[in-house]
Amino acid sequence: MTMTALITHPDCARHEMGRHHPECPQRLSAIHDHLIAQGLDPYLVPYEAPLVTREALERVHDPAYLDELWASAPLTGLVHLDPDTAMNPDTLVAAQRAAGAGVLAVDLVLGGEVGNAFCLVRPPGHHAGRARAMGFCFFNNIAVAAAHALAHHGLERVTIVDWDVHHGNGTEEIFRDDPRVQMVSIFQHPFYPYSGTENPPPHMVNVPLPARSGSDEFRQVVTDLWLPAIRAHQPQLLLISAGFDSHLEDDMGSLALREGDYAWATHELVRLLREITGGAAPIVSMLEGGYVMSSLARSAGAHIRALIEA
Ligand SMILES: [Zn+2]
């Protein structure tokens, strides 16, 4: 049994992009309620997500973009940054908590206070580029966490795993010239944001899958492509962009994973990390997509249970 941190903050539920927007505050309560119903709550160490610092954000985002975001924040109503991505008066504080959660998670895991951590946060992050909000994302939370591990803790090699149905184009853009940060992913292709297949550098193992690919295809990619690549990279920390919109029941996309696949992949990653480090399996996982409440809650629950069992 591992000490698993659960990092969240009520501010993350205050960001809203319109009444029928799929990236809604209920996503967090659906997961949290499920963790309690499944009896997992007693095994999680709760932490409040702090506000991220400007220094941590500037490791991956252009200062001018950050200034622009702060200047765009409305006092009332919504301001749209792209057709799917809008700010309300509470967006900035929620986004600062989401990115701050990842920074705290890295500190806790690398400091040995917990074995691994799950950040139950929104807005998500993996579409946010150096100077661009898009696809429900403002700050690239997982990139901020990875950059913190490198700059603040002096790590030399980290790996980001991304199993969201959408390609993590922001994460790839931020680290495509930094081979210290390996990225391994699957994503539905062709599909939004229509990236990830053109001349990826060798440290970007991003595997497109056709619509309707399911457990067999996913497990084959993990076994044949992800695990050997991660073993070759020898990461000192593994970060997971945990998007659950790749689930069969999630109609945001057309991949067909089941909750057991996320648990299986988590166990495989833990086992490989133990082999690499000779002991600990330092993992920081952060919520990305997942828009159907039932499959989102069950998938996150299966993944978090696997982190607890690590
Ligand atoms: Zn997604």
CSV table of C-alpha atoms and ligand atoms in Angstrom, one decimal:
chain,number,residue,atom,x,y,z
A,1,MET,CA,0.0,0.0,0.0
A,2,THR,CA,1.3,3.4,-1.0
A,3,MET,CA,0.5,6.8,0.5
A,4,THR,CA,-1.3,8.6,-2.3
A,5,ALA,CA,-2.0,12.3,-2.1
A,6,LEU,CA,-5.3,13.7,-3.4
A,7,ILE,CA,-4.8,17.3,-4.2
A,8,THR,CA,-7.8,19.5,-5.0
A,9,HIS,CA,-9.4,22.9,-4.1
A,10,PRO,CA,-13.0,24.2,-4.0
A,11,ASP,CA,-11.8,27.1,-6.3
A,12,CYS,CA,-11.5,24.6,-9.1
A,13,ALA,CA,-15.3,24.2,-9.2
A,14,ARG,CA,-15.8,28.0,-9.6
A,15,HIS,CA,-14.6,28.1,-13.2
A,16,GLU,CA,-17.5,27.7,-15.6
A,17,MET,CA,-17.8,28.2,-19.3
A,18,GLY,CA,-21.5,28.2,-19.8
A,19,ARG,CA,-24.5,26.2,-18.6
A,20,HIS,CA,-24.2,23.3,-21.1
A,21,HIS,CA,-20.4,23.2,-21.4
A,22,PRO,CA,-19.0,19.6,-21.1
A,23,GLU,CA,-16.0,20.8,-19.1
A,24,CYS,CA,-18.2,21.5,-16.0
A,25,PRO,CA,-17.6,21.7,-12.3
A,26,GLN,CA,-19.6,18.5,-11.6
A,27,ARG,CA,-16.7,16.5,-13.1
A,28,LEU,CA,-14.8,17.0,-9.8
A,29,SER,CA,-17.7,16.1,-7.5
A,30,ALA,CA,-18.5,13.0,-9.6
A,31,ILE,CA,-15.0,11.7,-9.1
A,32,HIS,CA,-14.9,12.7,-5.4
A,33,ASP,CA,-18.3,11.1,-4.6
A,34,HIS,CA,-17.2,7.9,-6.4
A,35,LEU,CA,-14.0,7.7,-4.3
A,36,ILE,CA,-16.0,8.0,-1.2
A,37,ALA,CA,-18.6,5.4,-2.4
A,38,GLN,CA,-15.8,3.0,-3.3
A,39,GLY,CA,-14.3,3.3,0.2
A,40,LEU,CA,-11.0,4.7,-1.2
A,41,ASP,CA,-11.2,8.0,0.7
A,42,PRO,CA,-9.5,6.7,3.9
A,43,TYR,CA,-6.5,5.7,1.8
A,44,LEU,CA,-5.9,9.1,0.3
A,45,VAL,CA,-4.0,11.9,2.0
A,46,PRO,CA,-5.9,15.2,1.2
A,47,TYR,CA,-4.0,18.4,0.3
A,48,GLU,CA,-5.4,21.8,-0.7
A,49,ALA,CA,-3.9,22.9,-4.0
A,50,PRO,CA,-1.9,26.1,-3.6
A,51,LEU,CA,-1.9,29.0,-6.1
A,52,VAL,CA,0.9,28.5,-8.7
A,53,THR,CA,3.6,31.1,-8.7
A,54,ARG,CA,4.4,33.3,-11.7
A,55,GLU,CA,7.9,31.9,-11.7
A,56,ALA,CA,6.5,28.3,-12.2
A,57,LEU,CA,4.2,29.4,-15.0
A,58,GLU,CA,7.0,31.3,-16.8
A,59,ARG,CA,9.0,28.2,-17.1
A,60,VAL,CA,6.6,27.0,-19.8
A,61,HIS,CA,4.5,30.0,-20.8
A,62,ASP,CA,5.4,33.4,-22.5
A,63,PRO,CA,5.2,36.3,-20.0
A,64,ALA,CA,3.2,38.3,-22.6
A,65,TYR,CA,0.6,35.5,-22.8
A,66,LEU,CA,0.3,35.4,-19.0
A,67,ASP,CA,-0.2,39.2,-19.0
A,68,GLU,CA,-2.8,38.9,-21.7
A,69,LEU,CA,-4.7,36.3,-19.8
A,70,TRP,CA,-4.8,38.4,-16.6
A,71,ALA,CA,-5.9,41.4,-18.7
A,72,SER,CA,-8.7,39.3,-20.3
A,73,ALA,CA,-10.3,38.1,-17.1
A,74,PRO,CA,-13.9,39.5,-16.9
A,75,LEU,CA,-15.5,41.0,-13.8
A,76,THR,CA,-18.8,39.5,-14.8
A,77,GLY,CA,-20.0,37.1,-17.5
A,78,LEU,CA,-17.8,35.2,-19.9
A,79,VAL,CA,-14.9,36.1,-22.3
A,80,HIS,CA,-14.3,33.6,-25.1
A,81,LEU,CA,-10.6,32.9,-26.0
A,82,ASP,CA,-11.6,30.3,-28.6
A,83,PRO,CA,-15.0,28.9,-29.5
A,84,ASP,CA,-14.7,26.2,-26.7
A,85,THR,CA,-12.7,28.0,-24.1
A,86,ALA,CA,-14.0,30.9,-22.0
A,87,MET,CA,-13.0,32.7,-18.8
A,88,ASN,CA,-15.5,33.7,-16.1
A,89,PRO,CA,-14.4,35.8,-13.1
A,90,ASP,CA,-13.2,32.7,-11.3
A,91,THR,CA,-11.2,31.1,-14.1
A,92,LEU,CA,-7.8,32.5,-13.2
A,93,VAL,CA,-7.9,31.4,-9.6
A,94,ALA,CA,-9.1,27.9,-10.6
A,95,ALA,CA,-6.3,27.7,-13.2
A,96,GLN,CA,-3.8,28.8,-10.7
A,97,ARG,CA,-4.9,26.1,-8.3
A,98,ALA,CA,-4.8,23.5,-11.0
A,99,ALA,CA,-1.3,24.3,-12.0
A,100,GLY,CA,-0.3,24.8,-8.3
A,101,ALA,CA,-1.6,21.3,-7.5
A,102,GLY,CA,1.0,19.8,-9.9
A,103,VAL,CA,3.8,21.7,-8.3
A,104,LEU,CA,2.8,20.6,-4.8
A,105,ALA,CA,2.4,17.0,-6.0
A,106,VAL,CA,6.0,17.0,-7.4
A,107,ASP,CA,7.3,18.5,-4.1
A,108,LEU,CA,5.4,15.8,-2.1
A,109,VAL,CA,6.4,12.9,-4.2
A,110,LEU,CA,10.1,13.9,-4.7
A,111,GLY,CA,10.3,14.9,-1.0
A,112,GLY,CA,9.2,11.3,-0.1
A,113,GLU,CA,6.1,12.6,1.9
A,114,VAL,CA,3.8,10.5,-0.3
A,115,GLY,CA,4.5,7.7,-2.8
A,116,ASN,CA,2.4,9.2,-5.6
A,117,ALA,CA,-0.3,11.8,-6.1
A,118,PHE,CA,-3.5,12.5,-8.0
A,119,CYS,CA,-4.5,16.1,-8.8
A,120,LEU,CA,-8.3,16.4,-8.9
A,121,VAL,CA,-8.3,19.7,-10.7
A,122,ARG,CA,-9.8,21.7,-13.5
A,123,PRO,CA,-9.4,23.5,-15.9
A,124,PRO,CA,-7.4,20.8,-17.7
A,125,GLY,CA,-4.1,21.7,-19.3
A,126,HIS,CA,-2.6,19.6,-22.1
A,127,HIS,CA,-3.9,21.7,-25.1
A,128,ALA,CA,-2.4,25.0,-23.7
A,129,GLY,CA,0.7,26.0,-25.6
A,130,ARG,CA,3.5,28.4,-24.7
A,131,ALA,CA,1.3,31.4,-25.7
A,132,ARG,CA,-2.1,30.0,-26.4
A,133,ALA,CA,-5.2,28.9,-24.5
A,134,MET,CA,-7.3,26.4,-26.4
A,135,GLY,CA,-9.5,23.3,-26.0
A,136,PHE,CA,-10.7,24.1,-22.5
A,137,CYS,CA,-7.1,24.7,-21.3
A,138,PHE,CA,-5.3,27.9,-20.0
A,139,PHE,CA,-2.1,26.8,-18.2
A,140,ASN,CA,-0.4,23.5,-19.2
A,141,ASN,CA,-0.6,22.0,-15.7
A,142,ILE,CA,1.4,18.9,-16.5
A,143,ALA,CA,4.1,20.9,-18.3
A,144,VAL,CA,4.4,23.3,-15.3
A,145,ALA,CA,4.8,20.3,-13.0
A,146,ALA,CA,7.5,18.7,-15.3
A,147,ALA,CA,9.4,22.0,-15.6
A,148,HIS,CA,9.3,22.4,-11.8
A,149,ALA,CA,10.8,19.0,-11.3
A,150,LEU,CA,13.6,19.8,-13.7
A,151,ALA,CA,14.3,23.4,-12.5
A,152,HIS,CA,13.6,23.2,-8.8
A,153,HIS,CA,14.5,19.6,-8.0
A,154,GLY,CA,17.3,19.3,-10.5
A,155,LEU,CA,15.9,16.2,-12.2
A,156,GLU,CA,17.4,15.3,-15.6
A,157,ARG,CA,14.8,13.0,-17.1
A,158,VAL,CA,11.1,12.9,-16.7
A,159,THR,CA,8.3,11.2,-18.7
A,160,ILE,CA,4.8,12.4,-19.4
A,161,VAL,CA,2.2,9.8,-20.2
A,162,ASP,CA,-1.0,11.0,-21.9
A,163,TRP,CA,-4.0,8.7,-22.5
A,164,ASP,CA,-6.6,11.4,-23.2
A,165,VAL,CA,-8.5,10.8,-26.4
A,166,HIS,CA,-7.1,14.1,-27.7
A,167,HIS,CA,-3.4,14.6,-28.6
A,168,GLY,CA,-1.6,16.7,-26.0
A,169,ASN,CA,-0.5,19.3,-28.5
A,170,GLY,CA,0.4,21.9,-26.0
A,171,THR,CA,2.6,19.6,-24.0
A,172,GLU,CA,4.3,18.5,-27.2
A,173,GLU,CA,4.9,22.1,-28.4
A,174,ILE,CA,6.4,23.0,-25.0
A,175,PHE,CA,8.9,20.1,-24.8
A,176,ARG,CA,9.6,19.2,-28.4
A,177,ASP,CA,13.0,20.8,-28.2
A,178,ASP,CA,13.8,19.5,-24.7
A,179,PRO,CA,14.8,15.8,-24.8
A,180,ARG,CA,14.9,15.7,-20.9
A,181,VAL,CA,11.1,15.5,-21.1
A,182,GLN,CA,9.9,12.4,-22.9
A,183,MET,CA,6.2,12.2,-23.9
A,184,VAL,CA,4.4,9.0,-24.6
A,185,SER,CA,0.7,9.1,-25.6
A,186,ILE,CA,-2.1,7.6,-27.5
A,187,PHE,CA,-4.8,9.7,-29.2
A,188,GLN,CA,-7.6,9.3,-31.7
A,189,HIS,CA,-6.6,10.2,-35.2
A,190,PRO,CA,-7.7,12.0,-37.3
A,191,PHE,CA,-9.4,14.1,-34.6
A,192,TYR,CA,-9.1,17.4,-32.7
A,193,PRO,CA,-6.6,19.0,-32.5
A,194,TYR,CA,-5.3,17.4,-35.7
A,195,SER,CA,-1.7,17.3,-34.5
A,196,GLY,CA,0.9,14.8,-33.2
A,197,THR,CA,1.7,12.9,-36.4
A,198,GLU,CA,4.1,15.3,-38.3
A,199,ASN,CA,7.8,14.8,-37.7
A,200,PRO,CA,7.7,14.1,-34.0
A,201,PRO,CA,11.2,14.2,-32.5
A,202,PRO,CA,12.5,10.8,-31.0
A,203,HIS,CA,11.5,11.8,-27.4
A,204,MET,CA,7.9,12.2,-28.5
A,205,VAL,CA,6.3,8.7,-28.7
A,206,ASN,CA,2.8,9.8,-29.6
A,207,VAL,CA,0.8,7.0,-31.1
A,208,PRO,CA,-2.3,7.8,-33.2
A,209,LEU,CA,-5.1,5.3,-33.1
A,210,PRO,CA,-8.1,5.0,-35.4
A,211,ALA,CA,-11.6,5.6,-34.1
A,212,ARG,CA,-13.1,2.6,-32.2
A,213,SER,CA,-9.7,1.3,-31.1
A,214,GLY,CA,-10.2,-0.3,-27.7
A,215,SER,CA,-8.5,-2.3,-25.0
A,216,ASP,CA,-6.5,-4.6,-27.2
A,217,GLU,CA,-5.0,-1.9,-29.3
A,218,PHE,CA,-4.2,0.3,-26.3
A,219,ARG,CA,-2.5,-2.5,-24.4
A,220,GLN,CA,-0.5,-3.4,-27.4
A,221,VAL,CA,0.8,0.2,-27.8
A,222,VAL,CA,1.6,0.3,-24.1
A,223,THR,CA,3.5,-3.0,-24.2
A,224,ASP,CA,5.2,-2.7,-27.5
A,225,LEU,CA,5.9,1.1,-27.7
A,226,TRP,CA,5.5,3.0,-24.4
A,227,LEU,CA,7.2,0.6,-22.0
A,228,PRO,CA,10.4,0.0,-24.1
A,229,ALA,CA,10.6,3.8,-24.7
A,230,ILE,CA,10.2,4.6,-21.1
A,231,ARG,CA,12.8,2.0,-20.1
A,232,ALA,CA,15.2,3.5,-22.5
A,233,HIS,CA,14.6,7.0,-21.1
A,234,GLN,CA,15.1,6.0,-17.5
A,235,PRO,CA,12.8,8.7,-16.0
A,236,GLN,CA,13.3,9.9,-12.4
A,237,LEU,CA,9.6,10.9,-12.3
A,238,LEU,CA,6.6,10.0,-14.2
A,239,LEU,CA,3.7,12.4,-14.8
A,240,ILE,CA,0.4,11.3,-16.2
A,241,SER,CA,-2.0,13.5,-18.2
A,242,ALA,CA,-5.0,11.4,-17.1
A,243,GLY,CA,-7.8,12.1,-19.6
A,244,PHE,CA,-10.7,9.7,-19.4
A,245,ASP,CA,-12.5,10.8,-22.5
A,246,SER,CA,-10.8,7.9,-24.2
A,247,HIS,CA,-13.4,5.6,-22.4
A,248,LEU,CA,-15.9,3.6,-24.5
A,249,GLU,CA,-18.9,5.5,-22.9
A,250,ASP,CA,-17.4,9.0,-23.4
A,251,ASP,CA,-19.0,10.5,-26.5
A,252,MET,CA,-16.6,13.3,-26.7
A,253,GLY,CA,-14.4,10.9,-28.7
A,254,SER,CA,-14.6,7.5,-30.3
A,255,LEU,CA,-11.9,5.4,-28.6
A,256,ALA,CA,-13.2,2.4,-26.6
A,257,LEU,CA,-11.1,2.0,-23.5
A,258,ARG,CA,-12.6,0.6,-20.3
A,259,GLU,CA,-11.8,1.6,-16.7
A,260,GLY,CA,-9.8,-1.6,-16.3
A,261,ASP,CA,-7.4,-0.4,-19.0
A,262,TYR,CA,-6.4,2.7,-17.0
A,263,ALA,CA,-5.9,0.5,-13.9
A,264,TRP,CA,-3.8,-2.0,-16.0
A,265,ALA,CA,-1.7,0.8,-17.5
A,266,THR,CA,-1.1,2.3,-14.1
A,267,HIS,CA,0.1,-1.0,-12.7
A,268,GLU,CA,2.4,-1.6,-15.7
A,269,LEU,CA,3.9,1.9,-15.3
A,270,VAL,CA,4.4,1.4,-11.5
A,271,ARG,CA,6.2,-1.9,-12.1
A,272,LEU,CA,8.5,-0.4,-14.7
A,273,LEU,CA,9.3,2.6,-12.5
A,274,ARG,CA,10.2,0.3,-9.6
A,275,GLU,CA,12.5,-1.6,-12.0
A,276,ILE,CA,14.1,1.7,-13.1
A,277,THR,CA,14.6,3.3,-9.7
A,278,GLY,CA,15.2,0.1,-7.8
A,279,GLY,CA,12.5,1.0,-5.3
A,280,ALA,CA,10.1,3.9,-5.5
A,281,ALA,CA,7.6,4.5,-8.2
A,282,PRO,CA,7.3,8.3,-8.2
A,283,ILE,CA,4.1,9.3,-10.1
A,284,VAL,CA,2.2,12.5,-10.3
A,285,SER,CA,-1.2,12.2,-12.1
A,286,MET,CA,-3.3,15.1,-13.2
A,287,LEU,CA,-6.9,15.1,-14.5
A,288,GLU,CA,-7.3,16.1,-18.1
A,289,GLY,CA,-10.5,15.2,-20.0
A,290,GLY,CA,-13.5,13.0,-19.3
A,291,TYR,CA,-17.0,14.3,-19.8
A,292,VAL,CA,-19.5,11.5,-19.1
A,293,MET,CA,-19.9,11.6,-15.3
A,294,SER,CA,-20.4,7.8,-14.8
A,295,SER,CA,-17.4,6.6,-16.9
A,296,LEU,CA,-15.3,9.5,-15.7
A,297,ALA,CA,-15.8,8.6,-12.1
A,298,ARG,CA,-15.3,4.9,-12.6
A,299,SER,CA,-12.2,5.4,-14.7
A,300,ALA,CA,-10.6,7.9,-12.3
A,301,GLY,CA,-11.5,5.6,-9.4
A,302,ALA,CA,-9.9,2.6,-11.1
A,303,HIS,CA,-6.7,4.6,-11.8
A,304,ILE,CA,-6.6,6.0,-8.3
A,305,ARG,CA,-7.1,2.6,-6.8
A,306,ALA,CA,-4.1,1.4,-8.8
A,307,LEU,CA,-2.1,4.3,-7.4
A,308,ILE,CA,-3.1,3.3,-3.9
A,309,GLU,CA,-2.2,-0.3,-4.5
A,310,ALA,CA,1.2,0.6,-6.0
B,1,ZN,ZN,-9.5,15.2,-24.2
